[in-house]
Amino acid sequence: MSNTELTAQFQAPLKKYLGDKTAKVLESGLALRTVEDLIRHYPRRYAERGELTSLDGLVDGELVTLVGEISKVTNRQWKTRKGSMLEVIVSDGQSVVTMTFFNQAWREREIRVGRRALFAGKVSTYKGKRQLAHPDYQFLDASDSDSAESKAREYASALVPVYPATAKLPSWKIGQCIDTVLTVLGEVLRPGQYAISNERVTVLDALGLAGDMTIYGTRNNVLITRENNGKLEFVRLNLNSDEVFKSPYFYLQQNDVIYVEPNSVKSIGSQNISLYLSAISTLVTTVAVIFSITK
């Protein structure tokens, strides 16, 4: 990608990536109009998700991360007004804490009794009970119970950027807008970096943004490079196989790099061109020598 093309991408209006509604809110509330404006909208500070805290030692006002098992889920409909409250009881085996979600009954489909999860949020007390209202959460696989504590510590230590925000667009939403930048290189029509507003972006989506593969792209050996805990991971995907949909690398993450290698046809073609040019050069030299001898 040339400097001119890269500059054009950074100067592109936000509505191209985020849609009219979000772009208008960012412009009216924060004077953010282009991709570059959004990228340069730096966090005001970074907050910690919280520290691992036993359920019996919670203090009001603290930002904490809890790991526990869901022991009870109740969806209560309000009697005096429209709406509902989803109440989730989480236990560490000794103590319990309540997680509350207002007008989000749909969460009951995934928050089920017996599931082990991490919950992050601010502690408060309601009617004598400790609770976290609208916490962030991440499920832990049952087969991963042995590593639950280490996963919890990793999740707890993650820094959460707090952006200058507006009433219509809170900090976490702004974070989502600038959350994903992907790099697509190699045998694609438009190699370069792409800002993605959708959290669920696949390798196929990324290739589509880059104009898809050229006729020389190798579909059965696409390289994904990902940074994980400070270490680079290299994984190859076969896009011709149904197994690709089961790969944890099919859905991309922030700063992933996708590289499409050239196929053998291009490699052989390039080699042949070199051979042809070499042969022609030799032939021309030979003819010139013969001509000079016979002259």
CSV table of N, CA and C in Angstrom, one decimal, residues 164-278:
chain,number,residue,atom,x,y,z
A,164,PRO,N,-12.3,9.6,27.0
A,164,PRO,CA,-13.2,10.8,27.1
A,164,PRO,C,-14.5,10.4,26.3
A,165,ALA,N,-15.6,10.5,26.9
A,165,ALA,CA,-16.9,10.0,26.3
A,165,ALA,C,-18.0,11.0,26.4
A,166,THR,N,-19.1,10.6,25.9
A,166,THR,CA,-20.3,11.5,26.0
A,166,THR,C,-21.5,10.6,26.5
A,167,ALA,N,-22.6,11.3,26.9
A,167,ALA,CA,-23.7,10.6,27.5
A,167,ALA,C,-24.3,9.6,26.5
A,168,LYS,N,-24.2,9.9,25.2
A,168,LYS,CA,-24.8,9.0,24.2
A,168,LYS,C,-23.8,7.9,23.8
A,169,LEU,N,-22.5,8.1,24.1
A,169,LEU,CA,-21.5,7.1,23.6
A,169,LEU,C,-20.5,6.9,24.8
A,170,PRO,N,-20.8,5.9,25.6
A,170,PRO,CA,-19.9,5.7,26.8
A,170,PRO,C,-18.5,5.2,26.4
A,171,SER,N,-17.6,5.2,27.3
A,171,SER,CA,-16.2,4.8,27.1
A,171,SER,C,-16.1,3.5,26.4
A,172,TRP,N,-16.8,2.5,26.9
A,172,TRP,CA,-16.6,1.1,26.4
A,172,TRP,C,-17.0,1.0,25.0
A,173,LYS,N,-18.0,1.8,24.6
A,173,LYS,CA,-18.5,1.8,23.2
A,173,LYS,C,-17.4,2.4,22.3
A,174,ILE,N,-16.8,3.5,22.7
A,174,ILE,CA,-15.7,4.1,22.0
A,174,ILE,C,-14.6,3.1,21.8
A,175,GLY,N,-14.3,2.4,22.9
A,175,GLY,CA,-13.2,1.4,22.8
A,175,GLY,C,-13.5,0.3,21.8
A,176,GLN,N,-14.8,-0.1,21.7
A,176,GLN,CA,-15.2,-1.0,20.6
A,176,GLN,C,-15.0,-0.5,19.2
A,177,CYS,N,-15.2,0.8,19.1
A,177,CYS,CA,-15.1,1.4,17.7
A,177,CYS,C,-13.7,1.3,17.2
A,178,ILE,N,-12.7,1.4,18.1
A,178,ILE,CA,-11.3,1.4,17.7
A,178,ILE,C,-10.6,0.1,18.1
A,179,ASP,N,-11.4,-0.9,18.4
A,179,ASP,CA,-10.8,-2.1,19.0
A,179,ASP,C,-10.0,-2.9,18.0
A,180,THR,N,-10.4,-3.0,16.8
A,180,THR,CA,-9.8,-4.0,15.9
A,180,THR,C,-9.2,-3.4,14.7
A,181,VAL,N,-7.9,-3.6,14.5
A,181,VAL,CA,-7.2,-3.2,13.3
A,181,VAL,C,-6.5,-4.5,12.8
A,182,LEU,N,-6.7,-4.8,11.6
A,182,LEU,CA,-6.2,-6.0,11.0
A,182,LEU,C,-5.2,-5.7,9.8
A,183,THR,N,-4.2,-6.5,9.6
A,183,THR,CA,-3.3,-6.3,8.5
A,183,THR,C,-3.3,-7.5,7.6
A,184,VAL,N,-3.6,-7.2,6.3
A,184,VAL,CA,-3.7,-8.2,5.3
A,184,VAL,C,-2.6,-8.0,4.3
A,185,LEU,N,-1.8,-9.0,4.1
A,185,LEU,CA,-0.6,-8.8,3.2
A,185,LEU,C,-0.5,-10.0,2.2
A,186,GLY,N,0.3,-9.9,1.2
A,186,GLY,CA,0.6,-11.0,0.3
A,186,GLY,C,-0.3,-10.9,-0.9
A,187,GLU,N,-0.7,-12.1,-1.4
A,187,GLU,CA,-1.5,-12.1,-2.7
A,187,GLU,C,-3.0,-11.8,-2.5
A,188,VAL,N,-3.2,-10.5,-2.2
A,188,VAL,CA,-4.5,-9.9,-2.2
A,188,VAL,C,-4.5,-8.7,-3.0
A,189,LEU,N,-5.7,-8.2,-3.4
A,189,LEU,CA,-5.8,-7.1,-4.4
A,189,LEU,C,-5.5,-5.8,-3.7
A,190,ARG,N,-5.8,-5.6,-2.4
A,190,ARG,CA,-5.6,-4.4,-1.7
A,190,ARG,C,-4.9,-4.6,-0.4
A,191,PRO,N,-3.6,-5.0,-0.3
A,191,PRO,CA,-2.9,-5.2,0.9
A,191,PRO,C,-2.9,-4.0,1.8
A,192,GLY,N,-2.9,-4.1,3.1
A,192,GLY,CA,-2.8,-2.9,4.0
A,192,GLY,C,-3.5,-3.2,5.3
A,193,GLN,N,-3.7,-2.1,6.1
A,193,GLN,CA,-4.4,-2.2,7.4
A,193,GLN,C,-5.8,-1.8,7.3
A,194,TYR,N,-6.7,-2.5,8.0
A,194,TYR,CA,-8.1,-2.2,7.9
A,194,TYR,C,-8.7,-2.1,9.4
A,195,ALA,N,-9.5,-1.0,9.6
A,195,ALA,CA,-10.2,-0.9,10.9
A,195,ALA,C,-11.5,-1.6,10.8
A,196,ILE,N,-11.8,-2.4,11.8
A,196,ILE,CA,-13.0,-3.2,11.8
A,196,ILE,C,-13.9,-2.8,13.0
A,197,SER,N,-15.1,-2.6,12.7
A,197,SER,CA,-16.0,-2.2,13.8
A,197,SER,C,-16.8,-3.4,14.4
A,198,ASN,N,-16.8,-4.5,13.7
A,198,ASN,CA,-17.5,-5.7,14.1
A,198,ASN,C,-16.6,-6.5,15.0
A,199,GLU,N,-17.1,-7.0,16.2
A,199,GLU,CA,-16.2,-7.8,17.1
A,199,GLU,C,-16.0,-9.2,16.5
A,200,ARG,N,-17.0,-9.7,15.8
A,200,ARG,CA,-16.9,-11.1,15.2
A,200,ARG,C,-16.4,-11.0,13.8
A,201,VAL,N,-15.1,-10.8,13.6
A,201,VAL,CA,-14.5,-10.7,12.3
A,201,VAL,C,-13.8,-12.0,11.9
A,202,THR,N,-14.1,-12.6,10.8
A,202,THR,CA,-13.4,-13.9,10.4
A,202,THR,C,-12.3,-13.6,9.4
A,203,VAL,N,-11.5,-14.6,9.2
A,203,VAL,CA,-10.4,-14.4,8.2
A,203,VAL,C,-11.0,-14.2,6.8
A,204,LEU,N,-12.2,-14.7,6.5
A,204,LEU,CA,-12.9,-14.5,5.2
A,204,LEU,C,-13.3,-13.0,5.1
A,205,ASP,N,-13.8,-12.5,6.2
A,205,ASP,CA,-14.2,-11.0,6.2
A,205,ASP,C,-13.0,-10.2,5.9
A,206,ALA,N,-11.8,-10.5,6.5
A,206,ALA,CA,-10.6,-9.7,6.3
A,206,ALA,C,-10.1,-9.8,4.8
A,207,LEU,N,-10.2,-11.0,4.3
A,207,LEU,CA,-9.8,-11.1,2.9
A,207,LEU,C,-10.8,-10.3,2.0
A,208,GLY,N,-12.0,-10.3,2.3
A,208,GLY,CA,-13.0,-9.6,1.5
A,208,GLY,C,-12.7,-8.1,1.6
A,209,LEU,N,-12.3,-7.5,2.7
A,209,LEU,CA,-11.9,-6.1,2.8
A,209,LEU,C,-10.7,-5.8,1.9
A,210,ALA,N,-9.8,-6.8,1.8
A,210,ALA,CA,-8.6,-6.6,1.0
A,210,ALA,C,-8.9,-6.9,-0.5
A,211,GLY,N,-10.1,-7.0,-0.9
A,211,GLY,CA,-10.4,-7.3,-2.3
A,211,GLY,C,-10.3,-8.7,-2.7
A,212,ASP,N,-10.2,-9.6,-1.7
A,212,ASP,CA,-10.0,-11.1,-1.9
A,212,ASP,C,-8.6,-11.4,-2.5
A,213,MET,N,-8.4,-12.7,-2.7
A,213,MET,CA,-7.1,-13.1,-3.2
A,213,MET,C,-6.9,-12.8,-4.7
A,214,THR,N,-5.7,-12.6,-5.1
A,214,THR,CA,-5.4,-12.6,-6.5
A,214,THR,C,-5.5,-14.0,-7.0
A,215,ILE,N,-5.3,-14.2,-8.3
A,215,ILE,CA,-5.4,-15.5,-8.9
A,215,ILE,C,-4.2,-16.4,-8.5
A,216,TYR,N,-3.2,-15.7,-7.9
A,216,TYR,CA,-2.0,-16.4,-7.5
A,216,TYR,C,-2.0,-16.8,-6.0
A,217,GLY,N,-3.1,-16.4,-5.3
A,217,GLY,CA,-3.2,-16.7,-3.8
A,217,GLY,C,-3.4,-18.2,-3.5
A,218,THR,N,-2.7,-18.6,-2.4
A,218,THR,CA,-2.9,-20.0,-2.0
A,218,THR,C,-3.9,-20.1,-0.9
A,219,ARG,N,-5.1,-20.7,-1.2
A,219,ARG,CA,-6.2,-20.8,-0.3
A,219,ARG,C,-6.0,-21.8,0.8
A,220,ASN,N,-5.2,-22.8,0.6
A,220,ASN,CA,-5.0,-23.9,1.5
A,220,ASN,C,-3.9,-23.7,2.5
A,221,ASN,N,-3.3,-22.5,2.5
A,221,ASN,CA,-2.1,-22.3,3.4
A,221,ASN,C,-2.0,-20.8,3.8
A,222,VAL,N,-3.1,-20.3,4.3
A,222,VAL,CA,-3.1,-18.8,4.7
A,222,VAL,C,-2.4,-18.7,6.1
A,223,LEU,N,-1.5,-17.8,6.2
A,223,LEU,CA,-0.7,-17.7,7.5
A,223,LEU,C,-1.4,-16.6,8.4
A,224,ILE,N,-1.6,-17.0,9.6
A,224,ILE,CA,-2.1,-16.0,10.6
A,224,ILE,C,-1.1,-15.8,11.7
A,225,THR,N,-0.7,-14.6,11.9
A,225,THR,CA,0.3,-14.2,13.0
A,225,THR,C,-0.4,-13.5,14.1
A,226,ARG,N,-0.3,-14.0,15.3
A,226,ARG,CA,-1.0,-13.4,16.4
A,226,ARG,C,-0.1,-13.3,17.6
A,227,GLU,N,-0.2,-12.1,18.3
A,227,GLU,CA,0.6,-12.0,19.6
A,227,GLU,C,-0.2,-12.4,20.7
A,228,ASN,N,0.3,-13.4,21.5
A,228,ASN,CA,-0.4,-13.9,22.7
A,228,ASN,C,0.5,-13.9,23.9
A,229,ASN,N,0.2,-13.1,24.9
A,229,ASN,CA,1.0,-12.9,26.1
A,229,ASN,C,2.4,-12.6,25.8
A,230,GLY,N,2.6,-11.7,24.8
A,230,GLY,CA,4.0,-11.3,24.5
A,230,GLY,C,4.7,-12.2,23.5
A,231,LYS,N,4.1,-13.3,23.1
A,231,LYS,CA,4.8,-14.2,22.2
A,231,LYS,C,4.0,-14.3,20.9
A,232,LEU,N,4.8,-14.4,19.8
A,232,LEU,CA,4.2,-14.5,18.5
A,232,LEU,C,3.8,-15.9,18.2
A,233,GLU,N,2.5,-16.1,17.7
A,233,GLU,CA,2.1,-17.4,17.3
A,233,GLU,C,1.9,-17.4,15.7
A,234,PHE,N,2.2,-18.5,15.1
A,234,PHE,CA,2.1,-18.6,13.6
A,234,PHE,C,1.2,-19.9,13.3
A,235,VAL,N,0.1,-19.6,12.7
A,235,VAL,CA,-0.8,-20.7,12.4
A,235,VAL,C,-1.3,-20.6,10.9
A,236,ARG,N,-1.3,-21.8,10.3
A,236,ARG,CA,-1.7,-21.8,8.9
A,236,ARG,C,-3.1,-22.4,8.8
A,237,LEU,N,-4.0,-21.8,8.0
A,237,LEU,CA,-5.4,-22.2,7.8
A,237,LEU,C,-5.6,-22.7,6.4
A,238,ASN,N,-6.3,-23.8,6.2
A,238,ASN,CA,-6.8,-24.3,4.9
A,238,ASN,C,-8.2,-23.8,4.7
A,239,LEU,N,-8.4,-22.8,3.9
A,239,LEU,CA,-9.7,-22.3,3.6
A,239,LEU,C,-10.6,-23.2,2.8
A,240,ASN,N,-10.0,-24.2,2.2
A,240,ASN,CA,-10.7,-25.2,1.4
A,240,ASN,C,-11.4,-26.3,2.2
A,241,SER,N,-11.0,-26.3,3.5
A,241,SER,CA,-11.5,-27.4,4.4
A,241,SER,C,-12.6,-26.9,5.3
A,242,ASP,N,-13.5,-27.7,5.6
A,242,ASP,CA,-14.6,-27.4,6.6
A,242,ASP,C,-14.1,-27.2,8.0
A,243,GLU,N,-12.9,-27.8,8.3
A,243,GLU,CA,-12.3,-27.7,9.6
A,243,GLU,C,-11.9,-26.3,10.0
A,244,VAL,N,-11.8,-25.4,9.0
A,244,VAL,CA,-11.3,-24.1,9.3
A,244,VAL,C,-12.3,-23.3,10.2
A,245,PHE,N,-13.6,-23.7,10.1
A,245,PHE,CA,-14.6,-23.0,10.9
A,245,PHE,C,-14.5,-23.4,12.4
A,246,LYS,N,-13.8,-24.5,12.7
A,246,LYS,CA,-13.6,-24.9,14.1
A,246,LYS,C,-12.3,-24.3,14.7
A,247,SER,N,-11.5,-23.7,13.9
A,247,SER,CA,-10.2,-23.2,14.4
A,247,SER,C,-10.4,-22.0,15.2
A,248,PRO,N,-9.7,-21.9,16.3
A,248,PRO,CA,-9.8,-20.6,17.2
A,248,PRO,C,-9.2,-19.4,16.4
A,249,TYR,N,-8.6,-19.6,15.3
A,249,TYR,CA,-8.0,-18.5,14.5
A,249,TYR,C,-8.9,-18.1,13.4
A,250,PHE,N,-10.0,-18.8,13.2
A,250,PHE,CA,-10.9,-18.4,12.2
A,250,PHE,C,-11.5,-17.0,12.5
A,251,TYR,N,-11.8,-16.7,13.8
A,251,TYR,CA,-12.2,-15.4,14.2
A,251,TYR,C,-11.0,-14.6,14.6
A,252,LEU,N,-10.8,-13.5,14.1
A,252,LEU,CA,-9.6,-12.7,14.2
A,252,LEU,C,-9.6,-11.8,15.5
A,253,GLN,N,-8.4,-11.4,15.9
A,253,GLN,CA,-8.3,-10.6,17.1
A,253,GLN,C,-7.5,-9.3,16.7
A,254,GLN,N,-7.5,-8.4,17.7
A,254,GLN,CA,-6.8,-7.1,17.5
A,254,GLN,C,-5.3,-7.4,17.0
A,255,ASN,N,-4.9,-6.7,16.0
A,255,ASN,CA,-3.6,-6.7,15.5
A,255,ASN,C,-3.1,-8.0,14.9
A,256,ASP,N,-4.0,-8.9,14.5
A,256,ASP,CA,-3.7,-10.1,13.8
A,256,ASP,C,-3.1,-9.7,12.4
A,257,VAL,N,-2.2,-10.5,11.9
A,257,VAL,CA,-1.7,-10.3,10.5
A,257,VAL,C,-2.0,-11.5,9.7
A,258,ILE,N,-2.6,-11.2,8.5
A,258,ILE,CA,-3.0,-12.3,7.6
A,258,ILE,C,-2.1,-12.2,6.4
A,259,TYR,N,-1.4,-13.3,6.1
A,259,TYR,CA,-0.5,-13.3,4.9
A,259,TYR,C,-0.9,-14.4,4.0
A,260,VAL,N,-1.2,-14.0,2.7
A,260,VAL,CA,-1.6,-15.0,1.7
A,260,VAL,C,-0.3,-15.3,0.8
A,261,GLU,N,0.1,-16.5,0.8
A,261,GLU,CA,1.3,-16.8,0.0
A,261,GLU,C,1.0,-17.0,-1.4
A,262,PRO,N,2.0,-16.8,-2.3
A,262,PRO,CA,1.8,-17.0,-3.7
A,262,PRO,C,1.8,-18.6,-4.0
A,263,ASN,N,1.0,-19.0,-5.0
A,263,ASN,CA,1.0,-20.4,-5.3
A,263,ASN,C,2.1,-20.8,-6.2
A,264,SER,N,2.2,-22.1,-6.5
A,264,SER,CA,3.3,-22.6,-7.3
A,264,SER,C,3.3,-22.1,-8.7
A,265,VAL,N,2.1,-21.7,-9.2
A,265,VAL,CA,2.0,-21.2,-10.6
A,265,VAL,C,2.8,-19.9,-10.8
A,266,LYS,N,2.6,-19.0,-9.8
A,266,LYS,CA,3.3,-17.8,-9.9
A,266,LYS,C,4.8,-18.0,-9.7
A,267,SER,N,5.2,-18.8,-8.7
A,267,SER,CA,6.6,-19.1,-8.5
A,267,SER,C,7.3,-19.7,-9.7
A,268,ILE,N,6.6,-20.7,-10.3
A,268,ILE,CA,7.2,-21.3,-11.5
A,268,ILE,C,7.2,-20.3,-12.6
A,269,GLY,N,6.1,-19.5,-12.7
A,269,GLY,CA,6.1,-18.5,-13.8
A,269,GLY,C,7.2,-17.5,-13.7
A,270,SER,N,7.5,-17.1,-12.5
A,270,SER,CA,8.6,-16.1,-12.3
A,270,SER,C,9.9,-16.7,-12.6
A,271,GLN,N,10.1,-18.0,-12.2
A,271,GLN,CA,11.3,-18.7,-12.6
A,271,GLN,C,11.5,-18.9,-14.1
A,272,ASN,N,10.3,-19.2,-14.8
A,272,ASN,CA,10.4,-19.4,-16.2
A,272,ASN,C,10.7,-18.1,-16.9
A,273,ILE,N,10.2,-17.0,-16.5
A,273,ILE,CA,10.5,-15.7,-17.1
A,273,ILE,C,12.0,-15.4,-17.0
A,274,SER,N,12.6,-15.7,-15.8
A,274,SER,CA,14.0,-15.5,-15.7
A,274,SER,C,14.8,-16.4,-16.6
A,275,LEU,N,14.3,-17.7,-16.8
A,275,LEU,CA,15.0,-18.6,-17.7
A,275,LEU,C,14.9,-18.2,-19.1
A,276,TYR,N,13.7,-17.7,-19.5
A,276,TYR,CA,13.5,-17.2,-20.8
A,276,TYR,C,14.4,-16.0,-21.1
A,277,LEU,N,14.4,-15.1,-20.2
A,277,LEU,CA,15.3,-13.9,-20.4
A,277,LEU,C,16.7,-14.3,-20.5
A,278,SER,N,17.1,-15.2,-19.7
A,278,SER,CA,18.5,-15.7,-19.7
A,278,SER,C,18.8,-16.4,-21.1
